[in-house]
Amino acid sequence: MKRPAKSAVQLYEEAVYLLRRAPAATLAAYYAGSIPFVLGFLFFWADMSQSAFAYDHCAPAALGVALLFLWMMYWQALFVQKLHAELSGVPPPACWSNETRRLGFQQLALQPTKFVVLPVASFMLLPFAGAYAFYQNLMAVRSGDVRAARKQALVWQSQNWTLLAILALLEIVVFVNIGAAIVLAPYLAKLLLGVESVFTRSGLAAMNTTFLAVTAGLTYLVTNPLAKAVYLLRYFYAESIETGEDLRVAQAFLPLLALLFLPALVTAQVPRTTPPPAFSVEQLDHAMDNVIHRPEFTWRLPRAPHQENNANWFIRATQSFLDATGRGARQVGRWINQFMNWLVDRLKSMLPGLSGNQPGPDSRKLRVLLYILLVSVAVLLSWLLWRTLRSGRKARSPAAIPIAAPALELNDMGLESGQQPLDQWIRLARDAMARQELRLALRALYLAGLAYLAERSLITIQRGKSNQDYARELRRKSRDTPELVAAFVQNMSTFERTWYGRSSVDPRILEQFESNLTKMRTCAPQQ
């Protein structure tokens, strides 16, 4: 009789207990391989996304990340082997023994293939759970038998999908919590300690791809050991169907129970001068029941089939939801199977040659069937085309109602260059010149220059940046056009002297400022 699979919630509970009682050296083996890879990957991500010289050293950096990945796979396999030894009671292999090196070489050869296999399996959807379990089982096998890892990956598919669903939900929760902690930590430091940082000054500017990569890396370091432990337990129980390893481990607790009761038995056989205290059968049964039901002895025992009265509401609700989801999935599968059987029967009735050794199909019936299919496809395509054209006419029918743009105040200290295009800033400058407000005209021309450089992707407009930040960014991105940098720096110096200082603005300064702006538009590289 085939052994039933344990529930996914029970496997996660046992995995948490296994990680808690594992020695510190076991977790140290995991993080000795994972932390260097995560740090190297984050450095590679930040360098490739922000550095101006990323393409110059992309190849050696990618090679370094690949080597760190192989290093991580070796230490993660050693971590799983140490957990396996803790689970089965067998001494773990040494770090650099022949067995460990053979296991490490197997990981280096097979684990990188999951970057191709898992995406393809996710597109096909159904083989994804088995493929994921296979790569986890590769770290649990001791003999290096790839066939054993593949065989145990295909058992208990319903349990496997449930494990993946719980793991995905757990990773989402951990990702959100770590991201919120990273975002709120600088503000708490400012509120409690008065420490000002770039994160509190820039606001949401820290929410970029590097932030997402850091959060994902920390989430991986937190949740992946639990995933390794869960799939190790799944492999252990699947393998025990043939080897009975779980029964041997369960019997390891019997000598411990014997040691607990041996002193009482020996003492009972020693003749005494005084009568021993009388114990009733009920008291002895109660004492034995208390010892057997201690946590250190009960975690390996099978659970009762119905535990509604003992389990808390969260476990009951989760188990009910998973059972309902499984029943729904099985019902949908039965409906699909029934539809396919009906379709096959209809085709056999219309095309007799498809069933057995009957005569071939009638060409007239086949021709009529093809004509019906072609007409149906033509009607469907015509209907889709008609709906597309109709929706396009409906989308273009409403006339655009012009909305007047809000008037900008050049005295506003919160004004940003990205609020208007270049031509609009120049128009505002001309209006200010007509009103003899030369200082405001100079500010409009300076903002026009920033807007033009932002349009050419030479700078990035952000509220937290200063003029010197824009100058440094322009120097980094315009090494081949020093005339552009010189014109911008001269305009920046003039603007800071007149807007923030006490220097006055006259028509000659405005003329020189416009001349530099024209030079910037001429020297800037065309996209």
Short mmCIF file of C-alpha atoms in Angstrom, two decimals:
data_model
loop_
_atom_site.label_atom_id
_atom_site.label_comp_id
_atom_site.label_asym_id
_atom_site.label_seq_id
_atom_site.Cartn_x
_atom_site.Cartn_y
_atom_site.Cartn_z
CA MET A 1 0.00 0.00 0.00
CA LYS A 2 1.37 3.34 -1.01
CA ARG A 3 2.14 5.66 1.89
CA PRO A 4 0.08 8.87 1.88
CA ALA A 5 1.92 12.16 1.57
CA LYS A 6 2.27 14.46 4.55
CA SER A 7 0.51 17.80 4.41
CA ALA A 8 2.48 20.85 3.29
CA VAL A 9 1.82 22.68 6.57
CA GLN A 10 3.22 19.74 8.53
CA LEU A 11 6.37 19.68 6.39
CA TYR A 12 6.94 23.38 7.03
CA GLU A 13 6.52 22.87 10.79
CA GLU A 14 9.06 20.04 10.79
CA ALA A 15 11.43 22.10 8.63
CA VAL A 16 11.32 24.99 11.12
CA TYR A 17 12.04 22.58 13.98
CA LEU A 18 14.89 20.99 12.02
CA LEU A 19 16.51 24.38 11.39
CA ARG A 20 16.11 25.39 15.04
CA ARG A 21 17.88 22.31 16.37
CA ALA A 22 20.61 22.30 13.71
CA PRO A 23 24.08 23.32 14.98
CA ALA A 24 25.41 26.78 14.25
CA ALA A 25 28.02 25.28 11.93
CA THR A 26 25.25 24.04 9.64
CA LEU A 27 23.78 27.51 9.10
CA ALA A 28 27.30 28.93 8.86
CA ALA A 29 27.96 26.58 5.92
CA TYR A 30 24.89 27.96 4.13
CA TYR A 31 25.70 31.63 4.65
CA ALA A 32 29.40 31.13 3.91
CA GLY A 33 28.38 30.40 0.34
CA SER A 34 25.25 32.53 -0.05
CA ILE A 35 26.36 35.88 1.41
CA PRO A 36 29.37 36.34 -0.96
CA PHE A 37 27.17 35.58 -3.97
CA VAL A 38 24.40 37.97 -2.89
CA LEU A 39 26.91 40.76 -2.20
CA GLY A 40 28.67 40.15 -5.51
CA PHE A 41 25.39 40.10 -7.41
CA LEU A 42 24.22 43.35 -5.78
CA PHE A 43 27.54 45.03 -6.62
CA PHE A 44 27.24 43.77 -10.22
CA TRP A 45 23.64 45.00 -10.45
CA ALA A 46 24.46 48.48 -9.11
CA ASP A 47 27.55 48.77 -11.28
CA MET A 48 25.81 47.70 -14.48
CA SER A 49 22.79 49.98 -13.88
CA GLN A 50 24.62 53.17 -12.78
CA SER A 51 28.25 53.14 -13.85
CA ALA A 52 29.23 55.06 -17.00
CA PHE A 53 31.95 52.44 -17.72
CA ALA A 54 29.75 49.38 -17.19
CA TYR A 55 30.32 47.89 -20.64
CA ASP A 56 34.10 48.07 -20.23
CA HIS A 57 34.19 45.50 -17.43
CA CYS A 58 30.88 43.68 -17.95
CA ALA A 59 32.48 40.38 -19.04
CA PRO A 60 34.94 39.93 -16.12
CA ALA A 61 32.28 41.06 -13.63
CA ALA A 62 29.79 38.53 -15.05
CA LEU A 63 32.46 35.82 -14.81
CA GLY A 64 33.01 36.74 -11.15
CA VAL A 65 29.27 36.48 -10.42
CA ALA A 66 29.17 33.06 -12.13
CA LEU A 67 32.09 31.81 -10.01
CA LEU A 68 30.38 33.09 -6.86
CA PHE A 69 27.22 31.23 -7.91
CA LEU A 70 29.18 27.97 -8.22
CA TRP A 71 30.74 28.65 -4.82
CA MET A 72 27.25 29.13 -3.35
CA MET A 73 25.93 25.91 -4.88
CA TYR A 74 28.79 23.92 -3.30
CA TRP A 75 28.17 25.30 0.21
CA GLN A 76 24.40 24.99 -0.08
CA ALA A 77 24.80 21.30 -1.00
CA LEU A 78 27.04 20.88 2.06
CA PHE A 79 24.38 22.65 4.17
CA VAL A 80 21.68 20.23 2.95
CA GLN A 81 23.95 17.25 3.65
CA LYS A 82 24.53 18.46 7.22
CA LEU A 83 20.76 18.83 7.69
CA HIS A 84 20.31 15.32 6.29
CA ALA A 85 22.83 13.99 8.80
CA GLU A 86 21.02 15.81 11.61
CA LEU A 87 17.74 14.28 10.44
CA SER A 88 18.93 10.70 9.98
CA GLY A 89 21.48 10.54 12.81
CA VAL A 90 24.35 9.60 10.45
CA PRO A 91 27.62 11.55 10.84
CA PRO A 92 27.84 14.34 8.26
CA PRO A 93 30.52 14.21 5.57
CA ALA A 94 33.65 16.29 6.04
CA CYS A 95 33.90 19.59 4.20
CA TRP A 96 36.64 18.47 1.81
CA SER A 97 36.15 14.69 1.73
CA ASN A 98 35.93 12.72 -1.51
CA GLU A 99 32.16 12.35 -1.12
CA THR A 100 31.72 16.09 -0.61
CA ARG A 101 33.94 16.96 -3.57
CA ARG A 102 32.03 14.52 -5.78
CA LEU A 103 28.74 16.07 -4.65
CA GLY A 104 30.14 19.56 -5.27
CA PHE A 105 31.25 18.70 -8.81
CA GLN A 106 27.78 17.33 -9.49
CA GLN A 107 26.23 20.64 -8.37
CA LEU A 108 28.66 22.65 -10.50
CA ALA A 109 27.72 20.57 -13.54
CA LEU A 110 23.93 20.43 -13.15
CA GLN A 111 22.71 23.39 -11.08
CA PRO A 112 23.50 26.09 -13.71
CA THR A 113 21.14 24.36 -16.13
CA LYS A 114 18.15 25.49 -14.05
CA PHE A 115 18.48 29.00 -15.49
CA VAL A 116 17.27 27.47 -18.77
CA VAL A 117 15.11 24.58 -17.55
CA LEU A 118 13.03 26.44 -14.93
CA PRO A 119 11.94 29.31 -17.24
CA VAL A 120 10.95 26.80 -19.93
CA ALA A 121 9.11 24.70 -17.33
CA SER A 122 7.30 27.80 -16.04
CA PHE A 123 6.04 28.53 -19.56
CA MET A 124 4.74 24.98 -19.80
CA LEU A 125 3.44 25.42 -16.19
CA LEU A 126 2.77 21.80 -15.30
CA PRO A 127 6.40 20.46 -15.15
CA PHE A 128 7.63 23.45 -13.12
CA ALA A 129 7.05 21.92 -9.67
CA GLY A 130 8.82 18.68 -10.61
CA ALA A 131 11.76 20.58 -12.15
CA TYR A 132 12.13 22.77 -9.05
CA ALA A 133 12.01 19.72 -6.75
CA PHE A 134 14.61 17.95 -8.93
CA TYR A 135 17.19 20.72 -8.46
CA GLN A 136 16.51 20.74 -4.72
CA ASN A 137 16.86 16.94 -4.54
CA LEU A 138 20.27 17.10 -6.25
CA MET A 139 21.63 18.55 -3.02
CA ALA A 140 20.04 15.85 -0.85
CA VAL A 141 21.23 12.68 -2.64
CA ARG A 142 24.34 11.19 -1.09
CA SER A 143 25.28 8.67 -3.72
CA GLY A 144 25.20 11.25 -6.51
CA ASP A 145 22.44 9.31 -8.27
CA VAL A 146 20.68 11.77 -10.56
CA ARG A 147 18.00 9.18 -11.32
CA ALA A 148 17.04 9.02 -7.64
CA ALA A 149 16.66 12.80 -7.52
CA ARG A 150 14.47 12.73 -10.63
CA LYS A 151 12.39 9.84 -9.33
CA GLN A 152 11.63 11.44 -5.95
CA ALA A 153 10.84 14.77 -7.64
CA LEU A 154 7.87 13.20 -9.46
CA VAL A 155 6.05 11.81 -6.40
CA TRP A 156 3.30 13.68 -4.51
CA GLN A 157 2.75 16.42 -7.09
CA SER A 158 -0.22 17.91 -5.22
CA GLN A 159 1.95 18.30 -2.13
CA ASN A 160 4.73 19.80 -4.25
CA TRP A 161 2.46 22.50 -5.72
CA THR A 162 1.12 23.32 -2.26
CA LEU A 163 4.67 23.71 -0.95
CA LEU A 164 5.50 26.10 -3.80
CA ALA A 165 2.34 28.14 -3.17
CA ILE A 166 3.13 28.54 0.53
CA LEU A 167 6.77 29.38 -0.30
CA ALA A 168 5.71 32.05 -2.81
CA LEU A 169 3.30 33.59 -0.28
CA LEU A 170 6.02 33.55 2.41
CA GLU A 171 8.55 35.20 0.08
CA ILE A 172 6.05 37.97 -0.80
CA VAL A 173 5.39 38.69 2.89
CA VAL A 174 9.11 38.71 3.75
CA PHE A 175 9.89 40.90 0.71
CA VAL A 176 7.28 43.50 1.75
CA ASN A 177 8.47 43.51 5.37
CA ILE A 178 12.16 43.88 4.47
CA GLY A 179 11.38 46.62 1.93
CA ALA A 180 9.30 48.53 4.48
CA ALA A 181 12.08 48.21 7.05
CA ILE A 182 14.68 49.54 4.61
CA VAL A 183 12.47 52.49 3.66
CA LEU A 184 11.42 53.39 7.22
CA ALA A 185 14.77 52.86 8.98
CA PRO A 186 16.33 56.20 7.83
CA TYR A 187 13.22 58.11 8.89
CA LEU A 188 13.23 56.42 12.30
CA ALA A 189 16.91 57.29 12.69
CA LYS A 190 16.11 60.91 11.83
CA LEU A 191 13.13 61.00 14.17
CA LEU A 192 14.82 59.35 17.16
CA LEU A 193 18.49 60.26 16.70
CA GLY A 194 18.34 63.32 14.45
CA VAL A 195 20.55 61.66 11.82
CA GLU A 196 20.00 63.16 8.36
CA SER A 197 20.86 60.94 5.39
CA VAL A 198 20.52 60.95 1.62
CA PHE A 199 17.46 58.69 1.92
CA THR A 200 15.54 61.22 4.03
CA ARG A 201 16.51 64.10 1.74
CA SER A 202 15.66 62.39 -1.53
CA GLY A 203 12.35 60.86 -0.44
CA LEU A 204 11.12 58.27 -2.92
CA ALA A 205 14.25 58.64 -5.06
CA ALA A 206 15.66 55.63 -3.17
CA MET A 207 12.92 53.45 -4.71
CA ASN A 208 14.94 52.25 -7.69
CA THR A 209 16.08 48.94 -9.15
CA THR A 210 19.01 48.72 -6.71
CA PHE A 211 16.58 48.96 -3.80
CA LEU A 212 14.50 46.13 -5.29
CA ALA A 213 17.64 44.02 -5.84
CA VAL A 214 18.80 44.52 -2.23
CA THR A 215 15.37 43.62 -0.89
CA ALA A 216 15.20 40.53 -3.10
CA GLY A 217 18.69 39.44 -1.99
CA LEU A 218 17.82 39.73 1.71
CA THR A 219 14.55 37.88 1.10
CA TYR A 220 16.51 35.05 -0.56
CA LEU A 221 18.89 34.78 2.41
CA VAL A 222 15.97 34.59 4.85
CA THR A 223 13.60 32.19 3.04
CA ASN A 224 15.90 29.90 1.05
CA PRO A 225 17.21 27.87 4.05
CA LEU A 226 13.61 27.04 4.93
CA ALA A 227 12.93 25.97 1.32
CA LYS A 228 16.02 23.74 1.38
CA ALA A 229 14.89 22.13 4.66
CA VAL A 230 11.33 21.55 3.40
CA TYR A 231 12.44 19.84 0.20
CA LEU A 232 15.01 17.80 2.13
CA LEU A 233 12.19 16.45 4.34
CA ARG A 234 10.09 15.78 1.24
CA TYR A 235 12.97 13.83 -0.35
CA PHE A 236 13.65 11.99 2.94
CA TYR A 237 10.05 10.80 3.30
CA ALA A 238 9.78 9.86 -0.40
CA GLU A 239 13.00 7.85 -0.21
CA SER A 240 11.86 6.19 3.02
CA ILE A 241 9.00 4.48 1.15
CA GLU A 242 11.61 2.05 -0.22
CA THR A 243 14.38 2.20 2.42
CA GLY A 244 12.37 2.60 5.66
CA GLU A 245 14.85 5.24 6.86
CA ASP A 246 12.19 7.16 8.77
CA LEU A 247 11.33 4.03 10.81
CA ARG A 248 14.99 3.56 11.74
CA VAL A 249 15.19 7.15 12.90
CA ALA A 250 11.98 6.75 14.91
CA GLN A 251 13.45 3.65 16.62
CA ALA A 252 16.45 5.69 17.72
CA PHE A 253 14.28 7.16 20.48
CA LEU A 254 13.50 3.75 22.04
CA PRO A 255 16.87 3.43 23.92
CA LEU A 256 16.31 6.90 25.34
CA LEU A 257 12.91 5.82 26.71
CA ALA A 258 14.50 2.69 28.16
CA LEU A 259 17.10 4.81 29.98
CA LEU A 260 14.31 6.90 31.45
CA PHE A 261 12.46 3.90 32.92
CA LEU A 262 15.47 1.65 33.72
CA PRO A 263 16.27 3.19 37.16
CA ALA A 264 12.70 2.69 38.28
CA LEU A 265 12.71 -0.97 37.17
CA VAL A 266 16.05 -1.72 38.84
CA THR A 267 14.96 -0.04 42.04
CA ALA A 268 11.74 -2.05 42.06
CA GLN A 269 13.70 -5.36 42.00
CA VAL A 270 16.05 -4.51 44.88
CA PRO A 271 14.77 -5.95 48.16
CA ARG A 272 13.89 -3.28 50.65
CA THR A 273 13.39 -3.39 54.33
CA THR A 274 10.59 -0.86 54.09
CA PRO A 275 7.63 -1.41 51.80
CA PRO A 276 7.90 0.64 48.57
CA PRO A 277 5.27 3.26 47.93
CA ALA A 278 2.30 1.85 46.12
CA PHE A 279 1.62 3.16 42.61
CA SER A 280 -1.61 2.47 40.89
CA VAL A 281 -1.86 1.45 37.26
CA GLU A 282 -3.54 4.76 36.41
CA GLN A 283 -0.66 6.78 37.92
CA LEU A 284 1.94 4.76 36.00
CA ASP A 285 0.03 5.17 32.74
CA HIS A 286 -0.27 8.89 33.40
CA ALA A 287 3.51 9.21 34.03
CA MET A 288 4.37 7.25 30.89
CA ASP A 289 1.93 9.31 28.83
CA ASN A 290 3.53 12.55 30.10
CA VAL A 291 7.01 11.37 29.12
CA ILE A 292 5.99 10.08 25.69
CA HIS A 293 4.17 13.31 24.83
CA ARG A 294 7.13 15.58 25.54
CA PRO A 295 8.10 17.81 22.55
CA GLU A 296 11.51 16.15 22.12
CA PHE A 297 9.82 12.78 21.47
CA THR A 298 6.60 13.69 19.64
CA TRP A 299 7.83 15.73 16.69
CA ARG A 300 8.53 12.56 14.64
CA LEU A 301 5.29 10.77 15.51
CA PRO A 302 2.49 10.70 12.87
CA ARG A 303 -0.35 13.09 13.46
CA ALA A 304 -3.90 12.03 14.16
CA PRO A 305 -6.22 12.20 11.12
CA HIS A 306 -8.52 14.78 12.79
CA GLN A 307 -7.09 17.53 14.96
CA GLU A 308 -9.71 20.23 14.69
CA ASN A 309 -9.88 20.52 18.46
CA ASN A 310 -6.09 20.88 18.94
CA ALA A 311 -4.99 22.94 15.89
CA ASN A 312 -5.37 26.70 16.02
CA TRP A 313 -7.69 28.59 13.73
CA PHE A 314 -4.95 29.67 11.32
CA ILE A 315 -3.85 26.08 10.60
CA ARG A 316 -7.46 24.93 10.23
CA ALA A 317 -8.29 27.80 7.85
CA THR A 318 -5.11 27.23 5.80
CA GLN A 319 -5.73 23.49 5.57
CA SER A 320 -9.35 24.04 4.54
CA PHE A 321 -8.31 26.52 1.85
CA LEU A 322 -5.67 24.15 0.48
CA ASP A 323 -8.12 21.22 0.47
CA ALA A 324 -10.74 23.31 -1.35
CA THR A 325 -8.13 24.46 -3.89
CA GLY A 326 -7.05 20.86 -4.49
CA ARG A 327 -10.63 19.69 -4.96
CA GLY A 328 -11.30 22.55 -7.39
CA ALA A 329 -8.17 21.75 -9.41
CA ARG A 330 -9.12 18.07 -9.59
CA GLN A 331 -12.67 18.96 -10.69
CA VAL A 332 -11.34 21.23 -13.46
CA GLY A 333 -9.06 18.41 -14.57
CA ARG A 334 -12.01 16.02 -14.72
CA TRP A 335 -14.00 18.54 -16.79
CA ILE A 336 -11.12 18.92 -19.24
CA ASN A 337 -10.77 15.14 -19.47
CA GLN A 338 -14.49 14.76 -20.13
CA PHE A 339 -14.38 17.45 -22.85
CA MET A 340 -11.38 15.80 -24.54
CA ASN A 341 -13.13 12.40 -24.46
CA TRP A 342 -16.28 13.95 -25.95
CA LEU A 343 -14.25 15.66 -28.67
CA VAL A 344 -12.43 12.42 -29.52
CA ASP A 345 -15.73 10.54 -29.72
CA ARG A 346 -17.20 13.17 -32.04
CA LEU A 347 -14.17 13.03 -34.31
CA LYS A 348 -14.33 9.24 -34.38
CA SER A 349 -18.01 9.35 -35.34
CA MET A 350 -17.33 11.84 -38.17
CA LEU A 351 -14.05 10.24 -39.25
CA PRO A 352 -14.45 6.44 -38.94
CA GLY A 353 -10.88 5.77 -39.97
CA LEU A 354 -9.61 7.13 -36.64
CA SER A 355 -11.00 4.18 -34.65
CA GLY A 356 -9.57 0.70 -35.00
CA ASN A 357 -9.31 -1.06 -38.32
CA GLN A 358 -12.44 0.48 -39.82
CA PRO A 359 -12.39 1.85 -43.37
CA GLY A 360 -10.86 5.26 -44.02
CA PRO A 361 -12.77 8.51 -43.61
CA ASP A 362 -15.23 9.67 -46.22
CA SER A 363 -13.59 12.44 -48.24
CA ARG A 364 -16.89 14.31 -48.57
CA LYS A 365 -17.38 14.45 -44.80
CA LEU A 366 -13.78 15.52 -44.33
CA ARG A 367 -14.17 18.25 -46.96
CA VAL A 368 -17.38 19.51 -45.31
CA LEU A 369 -15.65 19.56 -41.90
CA LEU A 370 -12.73 21.58 -43.28
CA TYR A 371 -15.09 24.06 -44.94
CA ILE A 372 -16.99 24.53 -41.66
CA LEU A 373 -13.76 25.14 -39.75
CA LEU A 374 -12.51 27.63 -42.37
CA VAL A 375 -15.81 29.53 -42.38
CA SER A 376 -15.83 29.63 -38.56
CA VAL A 377 -12.29 31.01 -38.44
CA ALA A 378 -13.12 33.62 -41.12
CA VAL A 379 -16.22 34.74 -39.23
CA LEU A 380 -14.28 34.98 -35.97
CA LEU A 381 -11.48 37.01 -37.56
CA SER A 382 -14.00 39.32 -39.27
CA TRP A 383 -15.77 39.90 -35.97
CA LEU A 384 -12.51 40.67 -34.18
CA LEU A 385 -11.49 43.10 -36.95
CA TRP A 386 -14.90 44.82 -36.81
CA ARG A 387 -14.65 45.20 -33.02
CA THR A 388 -11.12 46.59 -33.30
CA LEU A 389 -12.10 49.18 -35.94
CA ARG A 390 -15.20 50.12 -33.99
CA SER A 391 -13.29 50.60 -30.75
CA GLY A 392 -10.69 52.68 -32.63
CA ARG A 393 -13.42 54.98 -34.01
CA LYS A 394 -14.94 55.30 -30.57
CA ALA A 395 -11.58 56.19 -29.08
CA ARG A 396 -11.02 58.92 -31.68
CA SER A 397 -14.54 60.32 -31.69
CA PRO A 398 -14.45 62.54 -28.55
CA ALA A 399 -12.95 65.92 -29.31
CA ALA A 400 -10.04 66.94 -27.16
CA ILE A 401 -10.94 69.74 -24.77
CA PRO A 402 -7.97 72.04 -24.26
CA ILE A 403 -7.09 72.57 -20.63
CA ALA A 404 -5.23 75.67 -19.74
CA ALA A 405 -1.90 74.95 -18.10
CA PRO A 406 -1.47 76.53 -14.69
CA ALA A 407 0.54 79.73 -14.70
CA LEU A 408 4.04 79.39 -13.29
CA GLU A 409 5.49 81.86 -10.81
CA LEU A 410 9.20 82.34 -11.40
CA ASN A 411 9.57 83.49 -7.78
CA ASP A 412 8.39 80.08 -6.51
CA MET A 413 11.30 78.40 -4.67
CA GLY A 414 9.87 74.94 -5.43
CA LEU A 415 9.97 75.48 -9.20
CA GLU A 416 11.68 72.68 -11.16
CA SER A 417 13.03 72.66 -14.68
CA GLY A 418 11.17 69.47 -15.56
CA GLN A 419 7.79 71.20 -15.25
CA GLN A 420 8.05 72.87 -18.68
CA PRO A 421 9.83 72.14 -21.98
CA LEU A 422 12.62 74.30 -23.37
CA ASP A 423 10.42 76.50 -25.57
CA GLN A 424 8.03 77.27 -22.73
CA TRP A 425 10.89 78.42 -20.46
CA ILE A 426 12.25 80.68 -23.19
CA ARG A 427 8.78 82.18 -23.68
CA LEU A 428 8.55 82.88 -19.93
CA ALA A 429 11.98 84.51 -20.09
CA ARG A 430 10.88 86.76 -22.96
CA ASP A 431 7.76 87.79 -21.00
CA ALA A 432 9.88 88.63 -17.95
CA MET A 433 12.26 90.72 -20.12
CA ALA A 434 9.28 92.63 -21.50
CA ARG A 435 8.23 93.45 -17.93
CA GLN A 436 11.85 94.49 -17.10
CA GLU A 437 12.11 91.68 -14.54
CA LEU A 438 15.62 90.69 -15.59
CA ARG A 439 16.36 88.58 -12.53
CA LEU A 440 13.34 86.35 -13.19
CA ALA A 441 14.25 86.19 -16.88
CA LEU A 442 17.72 84.93 -15.94
CA ARG A 443 16.20 82.18 -13.78
CA ALA A 444 13.86 81.12 -16.59
CA LEU A 445 16.81 80.87 -19.00
CA TYR A 446 18.79 78.78 -16.49
CA LEU A 447 15.85 76.40 -16.04
CA ALA A 448 15.56 76.24 -19.85
CA GLY A 449 19.17 75.05 -20.02
CA LEU A 450 18.51 72.34 -17.43
CA ALA A 451 15.37 71.24 -19.28
CA TYR A 452 17.31 71.01 -22.56
CA LEU A 453 20.08 68.90 -20.99
CA ALA A 454 17.47 66.60 -19.42
CA GLU A 455 15.77 66.15 -22.83
CA ARG A 456 19.14 65.02 -24.24
CA SER A 457 19.57 62.56 -21.30
CA LEU A 458 22.74 64.35 -20.24
CA ILE A 459 21.43 64.98 -16.72
CA THR A 460 18.61 63.62 -14.55
CA ILE A 461 16.35 66.16 -12.87
CA GLN A 462 15.79 65.43 -9.17
CA ARG A 463 14.63 67.68 -6.37
CA GLY A 464 17.44 66.69 -4.03
CA LYS A 465 20.26 67.56 -6.48
CA SER A 466 22.27 70.77 -6.36
CA ASN A 467 23.77 72.76 -9.24
CA GLN A 468 27.17 71.21 -8.55
CA ASP A 469 25.60 67.74 -8.79
CA TYR A 470 24.28 68.62 -12.27
CA ALA A 471 27.71 69.92 -13.27
CA ARG A 472 29.47 66.72 -12.14
CA GLU A 473 26.90 64.58 -13.94
CA LEU A 474 27.32 66.62 -17.14
CA ARG A 475 31.13 66.30 -16.97
CA ARG A 476 30.82 62.53 -16.62
CA LYS A 477 28.46 62.11 -19.57
CA SER A 478 29.95 64.77 -21.90
CA ARG A 479 33.67 64.04 -21.86
CA ASP A 480 33.85 64.49 -25.63
CA THR A 481 32.21 67.97 -25.64
CA PRO A 482 34.11 70.23 -23.22
CA GLU A 483 32.55 73.33 -24.86
CA LEU A 484 29.13 72.21 -23.63
CA VAL A 485 30.41 71.75 -20.07
CA ALA A 486 32.18 75.13 -20.11
CA ALA A 487 29.05 76.96 -21.31
CA PHE A 488 26.89 75.34 -18.65
CA VAL A 489 29.39 76.01 -15.84
CA GLN A 490 29.66 79.69 -16.86
CA ASN A 491 25.85 80.06 -16.86
CA MET A 492 25.64 78.24 -13.51
CA SER A 493 28.17 80.62 -11.93
CA THR A 494 26.33 83.66 -13.30
CA PHE A 495 22.99 82.33 -12.04
CA GLU A 496 24.31 81.61 -8.53
CA ARG A 497 25.90 85.08 -8.24
CA THR A 498 22.72 86.87 -9.30
CA TRP A 499 19.99 84.66 -7.84
CA TYR A 500 21.57 83.68 -4.53
CA GLY A 501 24.06 86.56 -4.24
CA ARG A 502 23.86 90.32 -4.48
CA SER A 503 25.01 90.81 -8.07
CA SER A 504 22.57 92.72 -10.26
CA VAL A 505 21.32 91.62 -13.67
CA ASP A 506 21.70 93.87 -16.69
CA PRO A 507 20.98 93.33 -20.41
CA ARG A 508 24.64 92.53 -21.09
CA ILE A 509 24.57 89.61 -18.64
CA LEU A 510 21.33 88.34 -20.18
CA GLU A 511 22.87 88.56 -23.66
CA GLN A 512 25.92 86.56 -22.56
CA PHE A 513 23.63 84.04 -20.82
CA GLU A 514 21.55 83.53 -23.98
CA SER A 515 24.72 83.17 -26.03
CA ASN A 516 25.92 80.35 -23.74
CA LEU A 517 22.49 78.71 -23.97
CA THR A 518 22.70 78.81 -27.78
CA LYS A 519 26.20 77.31 -27.62
CA MET A 520 24.89 74.50 -25.38
CA ARG A 521 22.14 73.70 -27.89
CA THR A 522 24.72 73.65 -30.69
CA CYS A 523 27.35 71.52 -28.90
CA ALA A 524 24.99 68.97 -27.37
CA PRO A 525 25.05 65.60 -29.16
CA GLN A 526 21.98 64.97 -31.27
CA GLN A 527 19.96 61.86 -30.48
#
